[in-house]
Short mmCIF file of C-alpha atoms in Angstrom, two decimals:
data_model
loop_
_atom_site.label_atom_id
_atom_site.label_comp_id
_atom_site.label_asym_id
_atom_site.label_seq_id
_atom_site.Cartn_x
_atom_site.Cartn_y
_atom_site.Cartn_z
CA MET G 9 -32.66 119.79 -80.82
CA ASN G 10 -30.58 120.15 -83.81
CA ASN G 11 -27.64 121.33 -81.89
CA LEU G 12 -28.14 118.54 -79.35
CA TYR G 13 -27.80 115.87 -81.92
CA PHE G 14 -26.54 117.31 -84.98
CA THR G 15 -23.13 118.85 -85.56
CA GLU G 16 -22.15 121.22 -88.49
CA GLU G 17 -20.77 118.21 -90.44
CA HIS G 18 -24.13 116.62 -90.09
CA ASN G 19 -25.87 119.70 -91.44
CA LEU G 20 -23.49 119.81 -94.39
CA PHE G 21 -24.17 116.26 -95.20
CA ARG G 22 -27.82 116.78 -95.14
CA LYS G 23 -27.53 119.67 -97.51
CA SER G 24 -25.33 117.72 -99.88
CA LEU G 25 -27.84 114.83 -99.90
CA GLN G 26 -30.83 117.18 -100.42
CA ASP G 27 -29.23 118.53 -103.47
CA PHE G 28 -28.26 114.95 -104.65
CA LEU G 29 -31.78 113.72 -104.18
CA GLN G 30 -33.48 116.76 -105.95
CA LYS G 31 -31.00 116.50 -109.04
CA GLU G 32 -30.63 112.66 -109.31
CA VAL G 33 -33.70 110.95 -107.73
CA VAL G 34 -36.77 113.35 -107.85
CA PRO G 35 -36.87 113.66 -111.77
CA TYR G 36 -37.44 109.84 -111.91
CA ILE G 37 -39.76 109.23 -109.14
CA ASP G 38 -43.05 109.24 -110.97
CA LYS G 39 -41.58 107.04 -113.65
CA TRP G 40 -40.51 104.60 -111.05
CA GLU G 41 -43.76 104.63 -109.22
CA GLN G 42 -45.58 103.87 -112.63
CA THR G 43 -43.19 101.05 -113.59
CA GLY G 44 -42.51 99.41 -110.26
CA GLU G 45 -39.02 99.22 -110.99
CA ILE G 46 -35.96 101.38 -109.78
CA GLU G 47 -33.44 101.69 -112.42
CA ARG G 48 -29.90 100.34 -111.73
CA PHE G 49 -28.03 103.55 -112.47
CA ILE G 50 -29.36 105.25 -109.23
CA TRP G 51 -27.83 102.51 -107.02
CA LYS G 52 -24.36 102.92 -108.36
CA LYS G 53 -24.75 106.86 -107.99
CA PHE G 54 -25.70 106.22 -104.36
CA GLY G 55 -22.77 104.08 -103.89
CA GLU G 56 -20.32 106.51 -105.47
CA MET G 57 -21.65 109.37 -103.10
CA GLY G 58 -21.20 106.90 -100.12
CA PHE G 59 -24.70 106.93 -99.05
CA LEU G 60 -24.88 103.16 -99.07
CA GLY G 61 -22.02 102.74 -96.64
CA ILE G 62 -22.66 105.43 -94.00
CA LYS G 63 -22.40 103.11 -91.10
CA TYR G 64 -20.11 100.36 -92.52
CA PRO G 65 -16.25 99.86 -91.87
CA GLU G 66 -13.94 101.79 -94.24
CA ALA G 67 -12.28 98.35 -94.84
CA TYR G 68 -15.30 97.66 -97.19
CA GLY G 69 -15.74 101.04 -98.72
CA GLY G 70 -17.84 102.38 -95.87
CA MET G 71 -17.73 105.73 -94.04
CA ASP G 72 -18.06 104.40 -90.59
CA LEU G 73 -19.99 107.40 -89.49
CA ASP G 74 -22.39 107.72 -86.45
CA LEU G 75 -26.07 106.77 -86.51
CA PHE G 76 -27.24 110.47 -87.01
CA TYR G 77 -25.92 110.39 -90.50
CA THR G 78 -28.36 107.45 -90.95
CA VAL G 79 -31.20 109.42 -89.41
CA ILE G 80 -30.38 112.24 -91.98
CA LEU G 81 -30.62 109.70 -94.98
CA LEU G 82 -33.84 108.33 -93.67
CA GLU G 83 -35.54 111.56 -93.18
CA GLU G 84 -34.49 113.03 -96.41
CA LEU G 85 -35.42 109.94 -98.37
CA GLN G 86 -39.11 110.46 -97.13
CA LYS G 87 -39.11 113.93 -98.70
CA VAL G 88 -38.91 112.61 -102.22
CA ASN G 89 -42.48 111.39 -101.72
CA SER G 90 -41.87 107.80 -102.54
CA GLY G 91 -42.01 105.18 -99.66
CA GLY G 92 -41.11 102.62 -102.23
CA PHE G 93 -38.00 104.23 -103.40
CA ALA G 94 -36.93 104.99 -99.76
CA ALA G 95 -37.93 101.28 -98.73
CA ALA G 96 -35.81 99.79 -101.58
CA ILE G 97 -32.65 101.82 -100.29
CA TRP G 98 -33.02 101.33 -96.60
CA ALA G 99 -33.97 97.73 -96.99
CA HIS G 100 -30.87 97.10 -98.92
CA ALA G 101 -28.59 99.27 -96.83
CA TYR G 102 -29.93 98.51 -93.29
CA LEU G 103 -31.64 95.13 -93.40
CA ALA G 104 -29.68 92.83 -95.81
CA MET G 105 -26.44 94.65 -95.31
CA THR G 106 -26.62 94.70 -91.44
CA HIS G 107 -26.63 90.84 -91.52
CA LEU G 108 -23.60 90.72 -93.95
CA ASN G 109 -21.65 93.11 -91.79
CA ALA G 110 -22.61 91.63 -88.24
CA GLU G 111 -22.57 87.84 -88.92
CA GLY G 112 -20.65 87.43 -92.30
CA SER G 113 -17.32 85.78 -92.73
CA GLU G 114 -14.42 87.87 -94.20
CA ALA G 115 -14.99 86.12 -97.54
CA ILE G 116 -18.76 87.04 -97.45
CA LYS G 117 -17.96 90.71 -96.78
CA GLN G 118 -15.53 90.90 -99.53
CA LYS G 119 -17.89 89.03 -102.01
CA TYR G 120 -21.27 90.74 -101.05
CA LEU G 121 -20.84 93.55 -98.45
CA ALA G 122 -18.00 95.57 -100.41
CA PRO G 123 -20.10 95.69 -103.62
CA SER G 124 -23.31 96.48 -101.78
CA ILE G 125 -21.61 99.70 -100.42
CA SER G 126 -20.37 100.51 -103.92
CA GLY G 127 -23.74 100.09 -105.47
CA ASP G 128 -22.76 97.27 -107.63
CA MET G 129 -24.93 94.77 -105.71
CA ILE G 130 -28.39 94.92 -104.36
CA GLY G 131 -29.59 92.86 -101.50
CA CYS G 132 -32.81 91.83 -99.78
CA LEU G 133 -33.76 90.34 -96.30
CA CYS G 134 -36.19 87.31 -96.42
CA ILE G 135 -37.73 86.49 -93.15
CA THR G 136 -41.43 86.83 -93.52
CA GLU G 137 -43.38 83.74 -94.82
CA PRO G 138 -46.84 83.33 -96.49
CA PHE G 139 -48.27 81.45 -93.42
CA GLY G 140 -46.19 83.16 -90.70
CA GLY G 141 -46.43 86.82 -90.86
CA SER G 142 -44.88 88.30 -87.70
CA ASP G 143 -44.53 84.68 -86.30
CA VAL G 144 -40.80 84.57 -87.01
CA ALA G 145 -40.21 81.44 -84.93
CA GLY G 146 -42.96 79.78 -86.75
CA MET G 147 -41.27 79.87 -90.17
CA ARG G 148 -41.49 76.70 -92.29
CA THR G 149 -38.54 77.21 -94.77
CA THR G 150 -35.59 74.59 -94.05
CA ALA G 151 -31.96 74.34 -94.98
CA ILE G 152 -30.79 70.98 -94.37
CA LYS G 153 -27.07 70.22 -94.53
CA GLU G 154 -25.70 67.82 -96.82
CA GLY G 155 -22.08 67.19 -96.89
CA ASP G 156 -20.47 70.68 -97.72
CA SER G 157 -23.81 72.20 -98.81
CA TYR G 158 -27.28 73.50 -97.42
CA ILE G 159 -30.35 72.50 -99.38
CA ILE G 160 -33.13 75.26 -98.92
CA ASN G 161 -36.83 74.58 -99.50
CA GLY G 162 -39.65 76.92 -98.63
CA SER G 163 -40.90 80.45 -99.38
CA LYS G 164 -40.81 83.98 -98.38
CA THR G 165 -43.15 86.89 -99.12
CA PHE G 166 -43.46 90.72 -98.78
CA ILE G 167 -39.57 90.91 -99.65
CA THR G 168 -38.68 94.38 -100.60
CA ASN G 169 -36.07 94.27 -103.51
CA GLY G 170 -37.32 90.72 -103.89
CA LEU G 171 -37.08 90.59 -107.70
CA LEU G 172 -34.44 92.93 -108.61
CA SER G 173 -31.64 92.14 -106.01
CA ASP G 174 -28.50 90.17 -106.63
CA TYR G 175 -28.41 88.28 -103.39
CA LEU G 176 -30.74 87.31 -100.61
CA VAL G 177 -30.12 87.22 -96.85
CA VAL G 178 -32.41 84.22 -95.94
CA ALA G 179 -33.68 82.89 -92.55
CA ALA G 180 -34.29 79.11 -92.63
CA LYS G 181 -34.47 76.30 -90.26
CA THR G 182 -31.48 74.11 -89.87
CA ASP G 183 -33.20 72.12 -87.05
CA PRO G 184 -37.02 72.18 -87.52
CA THR G 185 -37.26 70.12 -84.50
CA VAL G 186 -36.40 73.08 -81.99
CA GLY G 187 -38.64 75.82 -83.13
CA GLY G 188 -36.89 79.35 -82.99
CA LYS G 189 -33.69 77.79 -81.63
CA GLY G 190 -33.18 76.04 -84.91
CA ILE G 191 -33.30 79.03 -87.12
CA SER G 192 -29.98 80.07 -89.13
CA MET G 193 -29.03 82.82 -91.50
CA PHE G 194 -27.61 82.42 -95.01
CA VAL G 195 -26.71 84.52 -98.15
CA VAL G 196 -27.89 83.02 -101.30
CA ASP G 197 -26.88 84.26 -104.85
CA ARG G 198 -29.89 85.30 -107.05
CA LYS G 199 -28.60 82.94 -109.85
CA THR G 200 -28.79 79.84 -107.72
CA PRO G 201 -30.83 77.11 -109.44
CA GLY G 202 -34.07 76.32 -107.92
CA LEU G 203 -34.75 79.91 -106.72
CA SER G 204 -37.73 81.98 -108.26
CA SER G 205 -39.71 85.20 -107.63
CA THR G 206 -43.11 86.45 -108.14
CA LYS G 207 -43.94 90.20 -108.35
CA LEU G 208 -46.67 91.24 -105.81
CA ASP G 209 -49.12 94.18 -106.72
CA LYS G 210 -49.24 96.58 -103.54
CA LEU G 211 -51.46 99.43 -102.55
CA GLY G 212 -48.44 101.76 -101.74
CA TRP G 213 -44.64 101.56 -101.99
CA ARG G 214 -45.25 101.21 -105.73
CA ALA G 215 -41.81 102.12 -106.74
CA SER G 216 -40.17 99.09 -104.88
CA ASP G 217 -40.26 95.69 -106.19
CA THR G 218 -41.79 93.53 -103.65
CA GLY G 219 -41.78 89.75 -104.20
CA GLU G 220 -42.80 86.26 -103.00
CA ILE G 221 -39.53 83.95 -103.18
CA ALA G 222 -39.66 80.18 -103.71
CA PHE G 223 -36.96 77.87 -102.83
CA ASP G 224 -37.01 74.64 -104.54
CA GLN G 225 -34.08 72.43 -103.61
CA VAL G 226 -31.73 75.38 -103.64
CA LYS G 227 -28.08 74.16 -103.00
CA ILE G 228 -25.74 76.76 -101.48
CA PRO G 229 -22.19 76.04 -100.19
CA ALA G 230 -22.01 75.63 -96.30
CA GLU G 231 -19.74 78.75 -96.11
CA ASN G 232 -22.75 80.84 -96.92
CA LEU G 233 -24.01 80.27 -93.45
CA LEU G 234 -24.01 83.72 -91.51
CA GLY G 235 -22.66 83.50 -87.95
CA GLU G 236 -23.39 80.26 -86.10
CA ALA G 237 -26.01 77.71 -86.87
CA GLY G 238 -29.00 77.98 -84.62
CA LYS G 239 -28.34 81.54 -83.87
CA GLY G 240 -30.73 83.18 -86.37
CA PHE G 241 -33.55 84.01 -84.24
CA PRO G 242 -31.30 86.00 -81.73
CA TYR G 243 -29.53 87.59 -84.76
CA ILE G 244 -32.94 88.77 -86.22
CA MET G 245 -34.33 89.98 -82.80
CA GLN G 246 -31.12 91.92 -82.16
CA HIS G 247 -31.26 93.77 -85.57
CA PHE G 248 -34.99 94.42 -85.11
CA SER G 249 -34.22 97.20 -82.81
CA LEU G 250 -32.56 99.16 -85.74
CA GLU G 251 -35.24 98.31 -88.15
CA ARG G 252 -38.14 99.37 -86.00
CA LEU G 253 -36.33 102.59 -85.12
CA ILE G 254 -35.90 103.09 -88.85
CA MET G 255 -39.60 102.87 -89.35
CA GLY G 256 -40.20 105.19 -86.55
CA ILE G 257 -37.81 107.70 -87.96
CA ASN G 258 -39.33 107.21 -91.40
CA ALA G 259 -42.90 107.85 -90.01
CA HIS G 260 -41.94 111.12 -88.30
CA ALA G 261 -40.05 112.37 -91.30
CA ARG G 262 -43.02 111.69 -93.64
CA ALA G 263 -45.62 113.15 -91.24
CA GLU G 264 -43.30 116.29 -91.00
CA PHE G 265 -43.16 116.42 -94.74
CA ALA G 266 -46.93 116.09 -95.10
CA LEU G 267 -47.53 118.88 -92.58
CA GLU G 268 -44.90 121.21 -94.35
CA TYR G 269 -46.65 120.67 -97.53
CA ALA G 270 -50.23 121.27 -96.06
CA VAL G 271 -49.31 124.44 -94.27
CA LYS G 272 -47.80 125.95 -97.57
CA TYR G 273 -50.83 124.97 -99.34
CA MET G 274 -53.10 126.39 -96.69
CA SER G 275 -51.17 129.76 -96.82
CA GLU G 276 -52.06 129.90 -100.67
CA ARG G 277 -55.58 128.42 -100.75
CA GLN G 278 -58.41 131.09 -100.27
CA ALA G 279 -61.84 130.64 -99.35
CA PHE G 280 -64.47 133.02 -98.05
CA GLY G 281 -61.94 135.94 -98.83
CA LYS G 282 -58.88 134.81 -96.76
CA THR G 283 -56.45 132.02 -96.83
CA ILE G 284 -57.53 128.81 -95.16
CA ASP G 285 -54.57 128.82 -92.62
CA GLN G 286 -56.60 131.74 -90.93
CA PHE G 287 -59.60 129.52 -89.88
CA GLN G 288 -59.34 128.44 -86.28
CA ALA G 289 -60.51 124.90 -86.87
CA LEU G 290 -57.74 124.35 -89.04
CA ARG G 291 -55.10 126.24 -87.42
CA HIS G 292 -55.75 124.19 -84.09
CA LYS G 293 -55.58 121.12 -85.78
CA VAL G 294 -52.13 121.92 -87.25
CA ALA G 295 -50.94 122.87 -83.93
CA GLU G 296 -52.19 119.60 -82.40
CA LEU G 297 -50.68 117.52 -85.24
CA SER G 298 -47.40 119.32 -85.08
CA THR G 299 -47.22 118.68 -81.34
CA GLU G 300 -47.53 114.89 -81.99
CA VAL G 301 -45.05 114.99 -84.60
CA GLU G 302 -42.41 116.82 -82.56
CA PHE G 303 -43.02 114.36 -79.45
CA CYS G 304 -42.18 111.32 -81.87
CA LYS G 305 -39.08 113.29 -83.27
CA ALA G 306 -37.69 113.87 -79.99
CA PHE G 307 -38.15 110.45 -78.59
CA ASN G 308 -36.61 108.92 -81.89
CA TYR G 309 -33.67 111.11 -81.74
CA SER G 310 -33.16 110.18 -78.17
CA VAL G 311 -33.40 106.44 -78.97
CA ALA G 312 -31.00 106.81 -81.95
CA TYR G 313 -28.59 108.37 -79.63
CA ARG G 314 -28.72 105.47 -77.06
CA LEU G 315 -28.46 102.91 -79.92
CA ASN G 316 -25.49 104.73 -81.38
CA LYS G 317 -23.74 104.31 -77.82
CA GLY G 318 -24.26 100.65 -78.16
CA GLU G 319 -27.18 100.34 -75.74
CA TYR G 320 -29.73 97.55 -76.46
CA VAL G 321 -32.92 99.59 -77.11
CA VAL G 322 -35.34 96.95 -78.15
CA LYS G 323 -38.12 98.26 -75.79
CA GLU G 324 -37.58 101.91 -76.95
CA ALA G 325 -37.33 101.00 -80.46
CA THR G 326 -40.52 99.03 -80.50
CA MET G 327 -42.16 101.97 -78.81
CA SER G 328 -40.83 104.25 -81.54
CA LYS G 329 -42.42 102.20 -84.33
CA LEU G 330 -45.59 101.74 -82.70
CA LYS G 331 -46.34 105.36 -81.75
CA SER G 332 -44.68 107.05 -84.76
CA THR G 333 -46.29 104.99 -87.52
CA LYS G 334 -49.68 105.60 -85.84
CA VAL G 335 -49.08 109.38 -85.62
CA ALA G 336 -47.94 109.54 -89.06
CA ASP G 337 -51.04 107.87 -90.35
CA GLU G 338 -53.23 110.26 -88.50
CA VAL G 339 -51.28 113.31 -89.64
CA ILE G 340 -51.49 112.38 -93.24
CA TYR G 341 -54.99 111.52 -93.13
CA GLU G 342 -55.70 114.97 -91.78
CA CYS G 343 -53.29 116.73 -94.17
CA LEU G 344 -55.15 115.11 -97.15
CA GLN G 345 -58.23 116.63 -95.52
CA PHE G 346 -56.72 120.05 -95.44
CA LEU G 347 -56.43 119.95 -99.23
CA GLY G 348 -60.08 118.96 -99.73
CA GLY G 349 -60.97 117.48 -103.14
CA TYR G 350 -57.36 118.17 -104.29
CA GLY G 351 -56.02 115.92 -101.59
CA TYR G 352 -57.74 113.05 -103.50
CA MET G 353 -56.05 113.83 -106.62
CA GLU G 354 -52.87 112.02 -107.81
CA ASP G 355 -51.52 115.21 -109.00
CA TYR G 356 -50.91 116.22 -105.42
CA PRO G 357 -48.64 114.48 -102.97
CA LEU G 358 -51.00 113.65 -100.14
CA ALA G 359 -52.73 110.57 -102.01
CA ARG G 360 -49.43 108.62 -102.54
CA LEU G 361 -48.26 109.69 -99.01
CA LEU G 362 -51.42 108.23 -97.55
CA ARG G 363 -51.04 104.93 -99.33
CA ASP G 364 -47.18 104.71 -98.48
CA SER G 365 -47.79 105.52 -94.92
CA ARG G 366 -50.44 102.78 -94.23
CA LEU G 367 -47.60 100.27 -94.47
CA GLY G 368 -45.98 101.71 -91.38
CA PRO G 369 -48.14 99.91 -88.79
CA ILE G 370 -47.77 96.59 -90.69
CA GLY G 371 -44.32 96.17 -91.97
CA GLY G 372 -41.29 95.12 -89.74
CA GLY G 373 -43.76 93.74 -87.23
CA THR G 374 -47.36 94.66 -86.90
CA SER G 375 -48.55 97.15 -84.27
CA GLU G 376 -50.35 94.26 -82.61
CA ILE G 377 -47.28 92.15 -82.38
CA LEU G 378 -45.46 95.34 -81.13
CA ARG G 379 -48.01 95.91 -78.33
CA GLU G 380 -47.61 92.16 -77.10
CA ILE G 381 -43.77 92.58 -76.98
CA LEU G 382 -44.06 95.69 -74.96
CA ALA G 383 -46.52 94.08 -72.64
CA LYS G 384 -44.18 91.24 -71.92
CA ILE G 385 -41.49 93.66 -71.29
CA ILE G 386 -43.51 95.98 -69.10
CA ILE G 387 -45.97 93.48 -67.30
CA ASP G 388 -44.31 90.16 -67.50
CA LYS G 389 -40.84 91.59 -66.73
CA LYS G 390 -39.39 89.72 -69.77
CA THR G 391 -35.82 90.68 -70.68
CA TYR G 392 -34.24 90.55 -74.11
CA LYS G 393 -30.52 90.40 -74.55
CA PRO G 394 -28.27 90.96 -77.50
CA ALA G 395 -27.01 87.77 -79.37
CA THR G 396 -23.55 89.32 -80.02
#
């Protein structure tokens, strides 16, 4: 499979990334998990290494590389055993920055995208609302045009990088009378008057700062509009394919990491005079779990290949997230069991892995919503088309 999708250049990139993460990130993970705040220096180091600009144009400091470099980045980020740290990085690089690159004007790209690639600015994407959840079209936040400005009022919640980011990519209704067809996208500077954030206390992903954002008469220039007014919903739906695939890849990578750790532990842990990897009940469970992970991994790679060619893979990306996050939860639950009492201890990685993995079937569209989307595609023959 590696030969099918990954070249020697990909493999060299993976090795350099692994070395970087072990040297620059892993020593700080426990500290960031405890404080709930990722220190700014690491963003700059990521930028200097080019890791934040992998898929973005060279004109703004990016490397314009194919999607499998992103796959490698996502997979290796899962192996530092901090879903929160990984989320902070990919939410910046593949949620906020995706909208800047796809819909931003040249001025916006120069002001926000280029420093995002260099690690000098951090972004977040604000779509989910306290009363809306996965119901994007039902959002209540408004952006009403007044002269050469827009006035934003409303709130967002569960926003990764919601407190420490320098700018926010915000979805709001410019025409509240037409439902989802009235949504537009904006970039908002963190220091804009009327904008405030509240930190949320989470079960997992504890290294990332997750916030609830309030907009009270937040006035922004009209040129901060991303793309066309009223096209926000199609933009969001188009980029959901990448987001869902990202979460699918994250899931198979953390499941693989959990299995590798558990198998190594089982080869060293003895009971009744032999290592526990020699007990048939455990051996067969490992075989079954490994098969599930490999199926997800192969499917996710195939979807990444098609997305990289420019295909619109909304159905397949939705399947990726739905299945892979379910499998990851099951695998990590069983891997914790393999460790017995030690699996429940914070000194071992499975406790954090279990907490972090549980967000998979929730974030980026709940599994319930994804099943209904797939049902519409498969049963009702509904078709989705890219916005651009």
